[in-house]
Coordinates of C-alpha atoms in Angstrom, one line a residue:
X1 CA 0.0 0.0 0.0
X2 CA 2.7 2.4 0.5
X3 CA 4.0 2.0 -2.9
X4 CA 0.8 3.0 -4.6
X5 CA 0.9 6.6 -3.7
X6 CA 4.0 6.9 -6.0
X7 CA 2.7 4.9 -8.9
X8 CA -0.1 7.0 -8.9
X9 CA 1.1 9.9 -10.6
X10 CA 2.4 8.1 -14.1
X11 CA -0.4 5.8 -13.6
X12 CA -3.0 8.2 -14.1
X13 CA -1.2 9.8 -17.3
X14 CA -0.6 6.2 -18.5
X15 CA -4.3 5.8 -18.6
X16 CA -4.6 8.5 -20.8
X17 CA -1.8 7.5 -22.7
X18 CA -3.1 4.5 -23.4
X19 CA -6.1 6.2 -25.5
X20 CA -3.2 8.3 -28.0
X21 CA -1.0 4.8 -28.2
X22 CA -4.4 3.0 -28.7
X23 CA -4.6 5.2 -32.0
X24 CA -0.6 4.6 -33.1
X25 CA -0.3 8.1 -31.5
X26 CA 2.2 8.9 -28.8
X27 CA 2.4 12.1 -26.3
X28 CA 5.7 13.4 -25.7
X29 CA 4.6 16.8 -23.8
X30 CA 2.9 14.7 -20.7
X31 CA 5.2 15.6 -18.0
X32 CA 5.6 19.4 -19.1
X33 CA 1.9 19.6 -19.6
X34 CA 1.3 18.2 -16.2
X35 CA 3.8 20.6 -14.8
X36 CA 1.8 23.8 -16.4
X37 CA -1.3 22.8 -15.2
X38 CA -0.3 22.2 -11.6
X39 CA 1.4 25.4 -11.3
X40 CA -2.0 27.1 -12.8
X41 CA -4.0 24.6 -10.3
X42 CA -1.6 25.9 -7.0
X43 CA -1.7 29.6 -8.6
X44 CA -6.1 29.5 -8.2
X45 CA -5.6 28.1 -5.1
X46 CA -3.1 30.5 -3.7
X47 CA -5.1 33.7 -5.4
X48 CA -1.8 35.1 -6.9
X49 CA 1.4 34.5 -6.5
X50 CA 2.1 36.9 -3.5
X51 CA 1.9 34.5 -0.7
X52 CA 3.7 31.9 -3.2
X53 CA 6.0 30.3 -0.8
X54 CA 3.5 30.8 2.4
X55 CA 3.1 27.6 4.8
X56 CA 1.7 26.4 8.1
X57 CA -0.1 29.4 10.1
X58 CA 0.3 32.4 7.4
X59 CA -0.6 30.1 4.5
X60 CA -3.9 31.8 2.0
X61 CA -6.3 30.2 0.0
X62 CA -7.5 32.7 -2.3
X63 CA -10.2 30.2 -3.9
X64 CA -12.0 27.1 -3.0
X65 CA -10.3 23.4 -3.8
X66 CA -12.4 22.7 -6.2
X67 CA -11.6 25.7 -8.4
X68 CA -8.4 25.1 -8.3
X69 CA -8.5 21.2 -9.6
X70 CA -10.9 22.6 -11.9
X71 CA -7.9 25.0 -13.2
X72 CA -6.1 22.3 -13.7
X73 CA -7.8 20.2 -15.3
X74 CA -9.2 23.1 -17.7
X75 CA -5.1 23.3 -18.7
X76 CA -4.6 19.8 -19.3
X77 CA -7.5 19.4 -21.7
X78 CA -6.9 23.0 -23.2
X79 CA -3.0 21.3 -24.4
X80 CA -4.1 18.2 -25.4
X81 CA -7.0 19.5 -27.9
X82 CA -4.5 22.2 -29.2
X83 CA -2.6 19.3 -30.1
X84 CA -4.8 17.3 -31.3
X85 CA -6.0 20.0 -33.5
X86 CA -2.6 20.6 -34.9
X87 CA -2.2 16.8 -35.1
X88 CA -5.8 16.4 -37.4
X89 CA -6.2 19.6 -38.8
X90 CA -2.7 20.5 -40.3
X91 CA -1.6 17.1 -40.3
X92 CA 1.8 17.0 -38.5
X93 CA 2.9 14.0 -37.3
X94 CA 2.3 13.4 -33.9
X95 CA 5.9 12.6 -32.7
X96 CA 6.8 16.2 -34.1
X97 CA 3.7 17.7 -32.4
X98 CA 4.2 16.5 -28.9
X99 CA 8.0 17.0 -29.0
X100 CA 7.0 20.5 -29.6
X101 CA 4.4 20.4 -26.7
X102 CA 7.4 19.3 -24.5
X103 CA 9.1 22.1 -25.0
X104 CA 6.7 24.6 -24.9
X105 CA 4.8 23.6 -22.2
X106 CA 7.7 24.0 -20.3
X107 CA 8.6 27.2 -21.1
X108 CA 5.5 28.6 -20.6
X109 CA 5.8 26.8 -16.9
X110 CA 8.3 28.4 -16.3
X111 CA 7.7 31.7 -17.6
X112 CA 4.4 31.4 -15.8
X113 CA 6.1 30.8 -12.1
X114 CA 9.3 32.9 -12.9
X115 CA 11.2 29.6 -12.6
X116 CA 10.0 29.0 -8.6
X117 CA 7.5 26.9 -6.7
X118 CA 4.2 27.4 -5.3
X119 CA 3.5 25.5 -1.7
X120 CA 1.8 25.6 1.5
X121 CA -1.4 24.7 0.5
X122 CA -4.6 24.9 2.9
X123 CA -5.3 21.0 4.4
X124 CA -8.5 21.3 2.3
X125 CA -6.0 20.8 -0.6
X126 CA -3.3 18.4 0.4
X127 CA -6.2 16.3 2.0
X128 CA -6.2 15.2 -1.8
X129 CA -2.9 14.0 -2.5
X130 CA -2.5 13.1 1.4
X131 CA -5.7 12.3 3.0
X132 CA -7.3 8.9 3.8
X133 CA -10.8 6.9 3.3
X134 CA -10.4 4.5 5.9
X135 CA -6.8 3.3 5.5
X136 CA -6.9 3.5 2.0
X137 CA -5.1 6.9 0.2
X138 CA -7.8 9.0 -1.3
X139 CA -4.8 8.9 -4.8
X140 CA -5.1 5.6 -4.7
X141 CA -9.3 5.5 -4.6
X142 CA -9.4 8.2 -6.9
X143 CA -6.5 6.3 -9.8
X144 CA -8.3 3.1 -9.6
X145 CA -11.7 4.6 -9.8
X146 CA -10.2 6.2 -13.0
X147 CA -9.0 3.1 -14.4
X148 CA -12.5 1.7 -13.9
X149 CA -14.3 4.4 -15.8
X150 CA -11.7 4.2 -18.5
X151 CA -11.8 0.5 -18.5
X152 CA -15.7 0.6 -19.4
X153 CA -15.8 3.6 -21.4
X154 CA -13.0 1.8 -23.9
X155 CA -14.2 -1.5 -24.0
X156 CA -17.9 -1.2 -23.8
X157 CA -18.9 2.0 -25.5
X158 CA -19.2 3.3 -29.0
X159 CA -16.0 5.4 -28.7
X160 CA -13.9 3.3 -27.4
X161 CA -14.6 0.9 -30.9
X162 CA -13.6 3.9 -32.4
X163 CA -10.7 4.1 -31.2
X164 CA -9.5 0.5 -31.6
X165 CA -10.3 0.6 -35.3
X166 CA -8.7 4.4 -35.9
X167 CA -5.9 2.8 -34.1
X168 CA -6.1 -0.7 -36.1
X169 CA -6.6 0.6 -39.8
X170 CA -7.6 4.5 -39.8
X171 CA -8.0 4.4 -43.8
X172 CA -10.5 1.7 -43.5
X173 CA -12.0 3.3 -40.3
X174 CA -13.2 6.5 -42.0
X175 CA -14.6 4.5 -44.9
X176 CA -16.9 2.8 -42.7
X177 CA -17.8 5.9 -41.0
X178 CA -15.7 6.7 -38.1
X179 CA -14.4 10.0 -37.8
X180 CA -11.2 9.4 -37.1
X181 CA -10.4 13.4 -37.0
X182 CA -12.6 13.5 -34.4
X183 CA -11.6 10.4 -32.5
X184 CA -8.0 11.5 -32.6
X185 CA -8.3 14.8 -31.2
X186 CA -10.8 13.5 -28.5
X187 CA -7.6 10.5 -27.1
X188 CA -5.3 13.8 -26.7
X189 CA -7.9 15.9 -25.2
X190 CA -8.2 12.6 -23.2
X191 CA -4.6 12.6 -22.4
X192 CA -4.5 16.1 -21.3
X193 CA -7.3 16.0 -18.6
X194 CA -5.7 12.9 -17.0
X195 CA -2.4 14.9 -16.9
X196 CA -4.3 18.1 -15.4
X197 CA -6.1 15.5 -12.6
X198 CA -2.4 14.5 -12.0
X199 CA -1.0 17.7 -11.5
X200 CA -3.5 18.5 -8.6
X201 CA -3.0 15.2 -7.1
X202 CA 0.8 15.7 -7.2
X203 CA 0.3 19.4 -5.8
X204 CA -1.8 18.4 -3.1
X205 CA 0.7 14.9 -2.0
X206 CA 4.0 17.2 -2.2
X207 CA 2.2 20.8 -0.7
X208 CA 3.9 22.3 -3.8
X209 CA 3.7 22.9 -7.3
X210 CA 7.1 23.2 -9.2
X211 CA 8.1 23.9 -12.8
X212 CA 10.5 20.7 -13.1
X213 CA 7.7 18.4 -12.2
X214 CA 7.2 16.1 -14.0
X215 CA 10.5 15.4 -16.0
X216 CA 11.2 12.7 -17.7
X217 CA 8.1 11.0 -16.9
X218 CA 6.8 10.3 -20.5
X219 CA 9.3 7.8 -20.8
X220 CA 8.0 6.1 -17.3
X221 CA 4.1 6.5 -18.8
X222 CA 5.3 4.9 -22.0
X223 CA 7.2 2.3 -20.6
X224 CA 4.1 1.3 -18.1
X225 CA 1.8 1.1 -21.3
X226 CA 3.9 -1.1 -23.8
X227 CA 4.9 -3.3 -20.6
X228 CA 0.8 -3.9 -20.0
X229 CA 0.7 -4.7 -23.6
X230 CA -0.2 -1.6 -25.6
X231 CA 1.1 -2.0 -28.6
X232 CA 2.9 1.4 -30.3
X233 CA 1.4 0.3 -33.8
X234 CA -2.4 1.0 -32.3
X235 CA -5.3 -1.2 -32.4
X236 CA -4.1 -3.5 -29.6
X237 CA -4.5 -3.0 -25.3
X238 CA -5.9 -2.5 -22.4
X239 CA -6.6 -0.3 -19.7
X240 CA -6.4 -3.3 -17.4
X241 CA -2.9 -4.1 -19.0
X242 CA -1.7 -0.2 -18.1
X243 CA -2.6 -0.4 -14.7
X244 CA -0.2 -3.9 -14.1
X245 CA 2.4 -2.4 -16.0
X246 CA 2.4 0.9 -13.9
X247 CA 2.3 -1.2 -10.8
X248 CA 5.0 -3.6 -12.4
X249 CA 7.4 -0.3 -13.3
X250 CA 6.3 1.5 -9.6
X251 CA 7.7 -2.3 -7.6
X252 CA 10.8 -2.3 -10.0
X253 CA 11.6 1.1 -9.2
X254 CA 10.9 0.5 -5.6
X255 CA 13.3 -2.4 -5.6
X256 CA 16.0 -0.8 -7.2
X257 CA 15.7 2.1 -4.7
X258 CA 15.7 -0.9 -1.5
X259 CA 19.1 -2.1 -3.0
X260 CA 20.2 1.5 -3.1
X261 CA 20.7 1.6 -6.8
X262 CA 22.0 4.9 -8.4
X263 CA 18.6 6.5 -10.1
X264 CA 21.3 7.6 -13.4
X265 CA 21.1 3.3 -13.5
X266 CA 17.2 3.6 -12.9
X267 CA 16.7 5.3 -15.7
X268 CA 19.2 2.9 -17.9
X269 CA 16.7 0.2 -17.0
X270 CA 13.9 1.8 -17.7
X271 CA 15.0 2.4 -20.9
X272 CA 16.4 -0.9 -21.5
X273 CA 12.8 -2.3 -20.4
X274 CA 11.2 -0.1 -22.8
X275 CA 13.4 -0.9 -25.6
X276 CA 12.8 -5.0 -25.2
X277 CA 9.2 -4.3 -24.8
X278 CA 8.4 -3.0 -28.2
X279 CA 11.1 -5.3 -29.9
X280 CA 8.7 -8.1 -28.2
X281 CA 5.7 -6.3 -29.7
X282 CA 7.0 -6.1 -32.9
X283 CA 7.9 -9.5 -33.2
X284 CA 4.5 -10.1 -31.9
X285 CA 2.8 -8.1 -34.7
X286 CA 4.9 -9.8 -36.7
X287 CA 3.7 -13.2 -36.0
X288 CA 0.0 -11.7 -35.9
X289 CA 0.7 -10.7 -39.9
X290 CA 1.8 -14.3 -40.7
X291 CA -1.1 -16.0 -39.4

């Protein structure tokens, strides 16, 4: 139970992720996005940036909770439409797209917060990211109650057959009436709002919203969604298969961190992981083709 606070975070992105791969899209921008919108989530909350580093007795809320993960959110799906606009409307590759997301997402983080952090949050706030229902973290409750609702709304709905066949043969898709356009911009705009949801979160676990949050984790998302069996080529996954594969990267990571391994190694594992996964995949789709 203690590990699940800290899988959490790229969990909740991965199951957004999961949508774009679903659709042989990927989204590089996720951890600058989620970074922009929790610094936009912490400034509501706050009411400004004048009591930005304020904590324990002297600490402001200049707006109510709710406003703020509202904020958040609002950012999250605002970035992941814009790209998925760009994406379907002028027709740039998404790999080009979301590297330029990346980038600009977190520029504008840290032009927004003039490069510092924004903490000391009121307890109505952290409650989220540190709070308990019973014994169980309300993160956890609120990531798997996410995965449920993703679960369903992919496997059992009309848009989530969509997505399987833009994912699985777009061309032949939109001849049979999907509108793939649509369905495309919709798994980034899908994207986006779970990386707003886990900016708040992340705000209200750490009391603090920071321009560097976030690095490097689209390669931790990516890795958790082609481990649970997404493949990069689209058409093929699960939401059921993210969630393992988040849990499966969150207890590697936690090993490796018990047996005091350098995190420059972490990462050269992680990477190394990621690497075998899609060569597995591809051998995989490979095999699929010649039956």
């Amino acid at each position: 139970m203690k590990m699940l606070p800290r899988v959490l975070i790229p969990g909740l992105v991965a199951i957004g992720m999961t949508y774009v791969i679903l659709t042989a899209g990927i989204d590089l921008s996720v951890g600058s996005l989620l970074a922009l919108a929790g610094l936009v989530g912490a400034y509501v909350s706050k009411g400004g940036l004048a009591d930005r580093f304020a904590i324990g007795t002297a600490e402001v809320s200049g707006n109510p909770v709710y406003l703020a993960a509202a904020a958040a959110i609002a950012v999250g799906l605002a970035g992941g439409i814009l790209q998925g606009l760009v994406i379907t409307r002028l027709r740039v590759p998404p790999f080009v797209v979301t590297l330029g997301g990346l980038t600009a997402f977190r520029g504008l983080a840290l032009l927004f917060s003039g490069g510092g952090p924004i903490s000391g949050f009121e307890p109505a706030f952290t409650w989220w990211g540190q709070g308990r229902i019973a014994t169980v973290p309300v993160p956890v409750i609120i990531f798997f109650a996410a995965a449920l609702i993703a679960h369903v709304v992919l496997r059992y709905t009309a848009f989530g057959k969509h997505v399987y066949a833009t994912g699985g043969n777009a061309r032949a898709a939109q001849l049979n009436g999907v509108p793939t356009r649509r369905i495309v911009t919709s798994v980034y705009a899908i994207s986006g709002f779970f990386c707003g949801l886990a900016a708040f979160l992340l705000s209200a676990r750490l009391n603090s919203a920071e321009a560097v949050a976030g690095t490097g984790l689209e390669l931790t998302v990516i890795a958790a969604v082609v481990i649970g069996g997404t493949s990069l080529f689209g058409g093929v996954g699960t939401i059921a298969g993210t969630v393992v594969g988040a849990l499966l990267i969150g207890i590697l990571t936690n090993g490796l961190v018990l047996l005091n391994v350098s995190s420059f190694v972490q990462q050269i594992i992680i990477g190394v992981i990621l690497v075998a996964a899609v060569a597995l995949d591809q051998f995989a789709a490979g095999r699929r083709l010649a039956t």
